[in-house]
């Protein structure tokens, strides 16, 4: 057994069994437990591992004990977790990754509410019914803006397609949500209370493309602030300020006739506001069902990642609700202490992440067997957390966007015990390049983030009040479920 002493006065010692899941940085198989002082922290442990590996250039390492990052001294960890120094601690080490760097920003004419990515690795790209997947460098970004338009961008910051205006089947007010449903279809919604399904087509060379209206979906009586799509079943979910969750079909043949009264109301509103009439050539359809158990605006909704017959919705009424879509029935309600504004799933961990008006993110186990509402709370933002996305490379990674003008990257293993339970802290903060060099705006004035998306090929895309799509990228920011 090796004996490595730290610099300084004698201290309590503990045996560490160092392991890794990466063959290129693994210690010899016969390396046994190593006796170290318990006052060591991450940096000293990283130095120790580099010495044992005899690396020519130091490699910064992170350390996991029982699936949690070491953020204190070993002694503090032992004391907090009630572990004896006589125990042999198994410590997993992995490379510490540098923060994601800024790659580019695409400028808009107005605030950007929503962003999505089409790539060979994105969900919409994988759902494509064509064989022509997006190769590296050919990815597309979809943005929805407060000017009422959708735009599709290439990776050279060029707009290849723009949705038509209100007189030709476009939105008559601000767009609040936009998603690719496949390589040839997109869906959007907005303040005009409508959901629109678009046909997206590119020229052979990819330099020009078009967004053509396919279906107008009527049913909501207030702003439609979030949508989710599931192309294999041709289903759309919507979250509306009218307190309801909508279930819709992307196929004209499946969808009911649109409510005549709502169509007439929309025409009247459009005529008064813009002195124009909306296109009548686009087919108009109604919802398959409207789910009405919430008693405040519904802010977000998603399909369950592993079962598209189940949906989750988050609302300003403080609840996360679970729905059975075939029967349009409420299955479960989890009540929290704050208004819920955003929503995404961490399926490998059986957790739902909800962003709150109280500046934090709550991780909720939606399973009936869960004994507590909040499995963990992620703290660090200084304003409402309005948008969330999961890490495409890691079971533990999460991206959040806030009205404080920042995006934060979280690894749920980076946590500590607190009087309120398990509390997580972000591992990286991404600020807006539009105000680089200026003093930090705590409340996010002028740089509020409204939408985020995280793609394996493109990286992290965020958008908001500064009228810019911002792209940041870092390889393996969090580390995958196999440890790196």
Short mmCIF file of C-alpha atoms in Angstrom, two decimals, residues 22 69 94-95 97 391 393-397 411 413 427 475-484:
data_model
loop_
_atom_site.label_atom_id
_atom_site.label_comp_id
_atom_site.label_asym_id
_atom_site.label_seq_id
_atom_site.Cartn_x
_atom_site.Cartn_y
_atom_site.Cartn_z
CA UNK A 22 -11.01 5.61 -18.98
CA UNK A 69 -18.43 15.47 -6.86
CA UNK A 94 -12.24 11.86 -14.49
CA UNK A 95 -10.92 14.69 -16.60
CA UNK A 97 -13.40 19.85 -18.78
CA UNK A 391 -27.41 17.46 -21.92
CA UNK A 393 -24.20 13.52 -23.83
CA UNK A 394 -24.85 12.98 -20.14
CA UNK A 395 -27.51 11.51 -17.91
CA UNK A 396 -26.54 14.05 -15.25
CA UNK A 397 -26.28 17.26 -17.25
CA UNK A 411 -24.25 18.32 -13.09
CA UNK A 413 -23.78 14.96 -8.99
CA UNK A 427 -20.53 24.00 -12.76
CA UNK A 475 -16.73 18.92 -25.71
CA UNK A 476 -18.15 16.64 -23.02
CA UNK A 477 -18.99 19.53 -20.70
CA UNK A 478 -20.47 17.34 -17.99
CA UNK A 479 -19.25 13.81 -18.65
CA UNK A 480 -21.50 10.93 -19.64
CA UNK A 481 -23.15 8.31 -17.51
CA UNK A 482 -20.12 6.06 -17.85
CA UNK A 483 -18.02 8.64 -16.09
CA UNK A 484 -16.41 10.81 -18.75
#
